[in-house]
Amino acid sequence: MTKVLFIGNSHTYMNDMPYLFKEIFEKSCSETCDVTMLAYSGRDLAWHRKEYFSIRFALLYGNYDYCVIQQAAHPFPPKEEMMENGEALCALCRTTGTIPVLYMTWAEKAMPENQQKMIDAYEELAEKTGALCAKAGVVWQNVRNTHPDIELFFKDGEHASPYGDLLIASVFVKTLRPEAKLRVPDSLIDFQVHFEGDFPEASMDKERFFAPKPSWIRTIVRTVEEML
């Protein structure tokens, strides 16, 4: 069994992405996978680093093969801040034999010009630490440029739509298992979130699926496989 710990914020937990990764991983790799998540809205790596004992416990006793590390994305913190905290978290992973995986995110829909600084920061951190880098931001940028009809964004223009998270989860599978031939689930769960005042209420009905567009799914999967 492959065990993966995800550390991040809403760009990690949107659309239950870690579980979608698990489903695609198991279908594509013919091996079981277990996922755990430490993700909270708006948190950056500095905040997660301060929660040292929570991460320490997870790494010491979780027997994880990989730990996915996601920096805040919108706004994207200064590179120097990411390097300092990212290096510390990668080093913490190494003490337990867990392989760190950097989760490269994407720029806001209205500000695609921000993507390159995110790419540069993640690639520099990966080179410095020897961590794997899941280049979701690079693939996301390619799909936006070549297939602008595919809606990767949630309605806020920042978070991922179910198709965006399909792309992300597929990138993780290919990052951990480059030899895998991607196979995706027939349907993806679409949680419709409704806000009442300050309190979000999300449906827990797993029987509600969105109607997938097969051409979009094929294009996303093909692009991930061609680029990775």
Short mmCIF file of C-alpha atoms in Angstrom, two decimals:
data_model
loop_
_atom_site.label_atom_id
_atom_site.label_comp_id
_atom_site.label_asym_id
_atom_site.label_seq_id
_atom_site.Cartn_x
_atom_site.Cartn_y
_atom_site.Cartn_z
CA MET A 1 0.00 0.00 0.00
CA THR A 2 1.13 3.54 -0.80
CA LYS A 3 0.35 6.10 1.91
CA VAL A 4 0.19 9.83 1.17
CA LEU A 5 -0.19 12.78 3.55
CA PHE A 6 -1.48 16.05 2.05
CA ILE A 7 -0.56 19.34 3.78
CA GLY A 8 -2.11 22.54 2.43
CA ASN A 9 -5.26 24.65 2.30
CA SER A 10 -8.45 24.93 0.24
CA HIS A 11 -6.54 24.23 -2.98
CA THR A 12 -5.83 20.83 -1.49
CA TYR A 13 -9.26 19.97 -0.08
CA MET A 14 -11.50 21.43 -2.84
CA ASN A 15 -13.66 18.73 -4.45
CA ASP A 16 -12.10 16.16 -2.11
CA MET A 17 -9.05 16.14 -4.37
CA PRO A 18 -6.92 13.74 -2.24
CA TYR A 19 -9.66 11.10 -2.49
CA LEU A 20 -9.96 11.67 -6.24
CA PHE A 21 -6.19 11.11 -6.43
CA LYS A 22 -6.62 7.85 -4.49
CA GLU A 23 -9.30 6.63 -6.91
CA ILE A 24 -7.24 7.43 -10.02
CA PHE A 25 -4.07 6.02 -8.44
CA GLU A 26 -5.72 2.70 -7.62
CA LYS A 27 -7.33 2.39 -11.04
CA SER A 28 -4.14 3.37 -12.87
CA CYS A 29 -1.49 1.59 -10.79
CA SER A 30 -3.24 -1.59 -9.63
CA GLU A 31 -2.12 -0.99 -6.06
CA THR A 32 -3.94 0.27 -3.00
CA CYS A 33 -3.52 3.79 -1.67
CA ASP A 34 -4.37 5.49 1.61
CA VAL A 35 -4.64 9.28 1.94
CA THR A 36 -4.76 11.65 4.91
CA MET A 37 -5.15 15.43 4.84
CA LEU A 38 -4.06 18.35 7.04
CA ALA A 39 -5.61 21.24 5.08
CA TYR A 40 -7.27 24.41 6.38
CA SER A 41 -8.61 27.47 4.56
CA GLY A 42 -6.11 30.21 3.81
CA ARG A 43 -3.16 28.59 5.56
CA ASP A 44 0.38 28.94 4.24
CA LEU A 45 3.52 26.92 4.91
CA ALA A 46 4.56 29.27 7.73
CA TRP A 47 1.33 28.41 9.58
CA HIS A 48 1.78 24.68 9.02
CA ARG A 49 5.37 24.90 10.20
CA LYS A 50 4.20 26.49 13.45
CA GLU A 51 1.87 23.52 13.90
CA TYR A 52 5.00 21.43 14.30
CA PHE A 53 3.64 18.85 16.74
CA SER A 54 0.64 18.06 14.55
CA ILE A 55 2.85 17.38 11.53
CA ARG A 56 5.45 15.63 13.69
CA PHE A 57 2.84 13.20 15.01
CA ALA A 58 1.47 12.49 11.53
CA LEU A 59 4.91 11.80 10.07
CA LEU A 60 6.25 9.80 13.02
CA TYR A 61 3.29 7.46 13.35
CA GLY A 62 1.55 7.58 9.96
CA ASN A 63 4.17 5.56 8.06
CA TYR A 64 3.65 7.74 5.00
CA ASP A 65 5.53 7.09 1.79
CA TYR A 66 4.92 10.62 0.49
CA CYS A 67 4.00 13.99 1.98
CA VAL A 68 2.44 16.54 -0.39
CA ILE A 69 3.28 20.13 0.55
CA GLN A 70 1.20 23.05 -0.81
CA GLN A 71 2.04 26.71 -0.29
CA ALA A 72 -0.66 29.39 -0.18
CA ALA A 73 -1.54 30.44 -3.72
CA HIS A 74 -3.76 33.53 -3.89
CA PRO A 75 -1.92 35.68 -3.05
CA PHE A 76 1.33 33.78 -3.51
CA PRO A 77 3.79 34.62 -0.70
CA PRO A 78 7.32 35.93 -1.43
CA LYS A 79 9.69 33.26 -2.71
CA GLU A 80 12.05 33.77 0.23
CA GLU A 81 9.26 32.89 2.66
CA MET A 82 8.36 29.79 0.67
CA MET A 83 11.97 28.65 0.50
CA GLU A 84 12.52 28.98 4.25
CA ASN A 85 9.38 27.15 5.33
CA GLY A 86 9.39 24.68 2.46
CA GLU A 87 12.95 23.61 3.21
CA ALA A 88 12.06 23.08 6.88
CA LEU A 89 9.02 20.92 6.07
CA CYS A 90 10.94 18.88 3.49
CA ALA A 91 13.68 18.27 6.05
CA LEU A 92 11.07 17.14 8.58
CA CYS A 93 9.72 14.63 6.05
CA ARG A 94 13.19 13.25 5.42
CA THR A 95 13.73 12.46 9.11
CA THR A 96 11.04 9.77 8.88
CA GLY A 97 11.97 8.49 5.41
CA THR A 98 8.94 10.21 3.86
CA ILE A 99 9.44 11.62 0.36
CA PRO A 100 8.32 15.27 0.10
CA VAL A 101 6.24 16.20 -2.94
CA LEU A 102 5.80 19.89 -3.76
CA TYR A 103 2.33 20.76 -5.07
CA MET A 104 2.73 23.50 -7.68
CA THR A 105 -0.50 25.49 -7.84
CA TRP A 106 -1.88 27.83 -10.54
CA ALA A 107 -2.46 31.56 -11.00
CA GLU A 108 -5.82 33.26 -10.62
CA LYS A 109 -8.05 33.19 -13.71
CA ALA A 110 -7.84 36.97 -14.08
CA MET A 111 -4.05 37.09 -13.55
CA PRO A 112 -2.34 34.38 -15.63
CA GLU A 113 0.82 36.47 -15.59
CA ASN A 114 1.38 35.31 -11.99
CA GLN A 115 1.99 31.71 -13.06
CA GLN A 116 5.67 32.01 -13.94
CA LYS A 117 6.76 33.20 -10.50
CA MET A 118 4.96 30.21 -8.98
CA ILE A 119 6.68 27.84 -11.41
CA ASP A 120 10.08 29.37 -10.68
CA ALA A 121 9.63 29.19 -6.89
CA TYR A 122 8.48 25.56 -6.85
CA GLU A 123 11.20 24.41 -9.25
CA GLU A 124 13.89 26.19 -7.23
CA LEU A 125 12.65 24.65 -3.98
CA ALA A 126 12.50 21.20 -5.58
CA GLU A 127 16.06 21.53 -6.89
CA LYS A 128 17.35 22.73 -3.52
CA THR A 129 15.63 20.04 -1.44
CA GLY A 130 15.57 17.10 -3.84
CA ALA A 131 11.79 16.89 -3.40
CA LEU A 132 9.50 15.65 -6.14
CA CYS A 133 7.53 18.41 -7.82
CA ALA A 134 3.95 17.82 -9.00
CA LYS A 135 3.77 20.45 -11.74
CA ALA A 136 0.03 20.97 -11.79
CA GLY A 137 0.54 24.68 -12.47
CA VAL A 138 2.51 23.97 -15.66
CA VAL A 139 -0.09 21.55 -17.01
CA TRP A 140 -2.92 23.90 -15.95
CA GLN A 141 -1.32 26.75 -17.89
CA ASN A 142 -0.97 24.55 -20.98
CA VAL A 143 -4.61 23.45 -20.91
CA ARG A 144 -5.77 27.05 -20.45
CA ASN A 145 -3.72 28.17 -23.45
CA THR A 146 -4.54 25.30 -25.80
CA HIS A 147 -8.10 24.45 -24.73
CA PRO A 148 -9.68 27.62 -23.30
CA ASP A 149 -13.14 26.03 -23.53
CA ILE A 150 -12.31 23.63 -20.67
CA GLU A 151 -13.36 25.25 -17.40
CA LEU A 152 -10.67 24.42 -14.88
CA PHE A 153 -11.79 27.09 -12.40
CA PHE A 154 -14.53 27.16 -9.79
CA LYS A 155 -16.87 30.15 -10.11
CA ASP A 156 -14.60 32.31 -7.91
CA GLY A 157 -11.83 32.23 -10.52
CA GLU A 158 -9.30 30.91 -8.00
CA HIS A 159 -10.21 27.41 -6.82
CA ALA A 160 -10.45 24.35 -9.04
CA SER A 161 -13.60 23.06 -10.68
CA PRO A 162 -14.08 19.27 -10.71
CA TYR A 163 -12.18 19.30 -14.02
CA GLY A 164 -9.37 21.30 -12.47
CA ASP A 165 -9.08 18.79 -9.66
CA LEU A 166 -9.15 15.94 -12.18
CA LEU A 167 -6.09 17.55 -13.73
CA ILE A 168 -4.39 17.99 -10.34
CA ALA A 169 -5.08 14.45 -9.14
CA SER A 170 -3.84 13.04 -12.45
CA VAL A 171 -0.63 15.06 -12.17
CA PHE A 172 -0.01 13.57 -8.72
CA VAL A 173 -0.48 10.05 -10.04
CA LYS A 174 2.01 10.61 -12.87
CA THR A 175 4.45 12.33 -10.51
CA LEU A 176 4.50 9.37 -8.14
CA ARG A 177 4.17 6.70 -10.85
CA PRO A 178 5.50 8.07 -14.18
CA GLU A 179 5.02 4.68 -15.85
CA ALA A 180 1.28 4.54 -15.06
CA LYS A 181 -1.35 4.69 -17.79
CA LEU A 182 -4.00 7.01 -16.43
CA ARG A 183 -7.50 5.62 -15.91
CA VAL A 184 -10.09 7.96 -14.42
CA PRO A 185 -13.39 7.20 -12.65
CA ASP A 186 -16.55 7.25 -14.73
CA SER A 187 -17.95 10.07 -12.60
CA LEU A 188 -16.60 12.64 -10.18
CA ILE A 189 -18.34 13.94 -7.06
CA ASP A 190 -19.43 17.58 -7.33
CA PHE A 191 -20.19 19.09 -3.93
CA GLN A 192 -22.40 22.17 -4.31
CA VAL A 193 -21.45 24.55 -1.50
CA HIS A 194 -24.04 27.05 -0.29
CA PHE A 195 -23.24 29.93 2.05
CA GLU A 196 -25.58 31.02 4.82
CA GLY A 197 -24.00 34.06 6.44
CA ASP A 198 -20.50 33.07 7.53
CA PHE A 199 -21.18 29.34 7.64
CA PRO A 200 -20.77 27.17 4.54
CA GLU A 201 -23.13 24.25 4.23
CA ALA A 202 -22.09 21.48 1.86
CA SER A 203 -24.15 18.53 0.74
CA MET A 204 -22.89 15.19 2.00
CA ASP A 205 -24.97 13.27 -0.53
CA LYS A 206 -22.43 11.26 -2.50
CA GLU A 207 -25.07 10.21 -5.02
CA ARG A 208 -25.08 13.68 -6.61
CA PHE A 209 -22.72 13.73 -9.56
CA PHE A 210 -22.19 16.31 -12.24
CA ALA A 211 -22.63 15.19 -15.84
CA PRO A 212 -19.05 14.80 -17.07
CA LYS A 213 -17.97 15.98 -20.50
CA PRO A 214 -15.99 13.04 -21.93
CA SER A 215 -14.11 15.20 -24.43
CA TRP A 216 -12.84 17.47 -21.64
CA ILE A 217 -11.77 14.50 -19.54
CA ARG A 218 -9.95 12.88 -22.47
CA THR A 219 -8.16 16.14 -23.28
CA ILE A 220 -7.05 16.69 -19.68
CA VAL A 221 -5.79 13.13 -19.28
CA ARG A 222 -4.01 13.19 -22.64
CA THR A 223 -2.32 16.49 -21.81
CA VAL A 224 -1.11 15.21 -18.43
CA GLU A 225 0.32 12.08 -20.02
CA GLU A 226 2.01 14.00 -22.84
CA MET A 227 3.59 16.54 -20.49
CA LEU A 228 4.62 14.14 -17.74
#
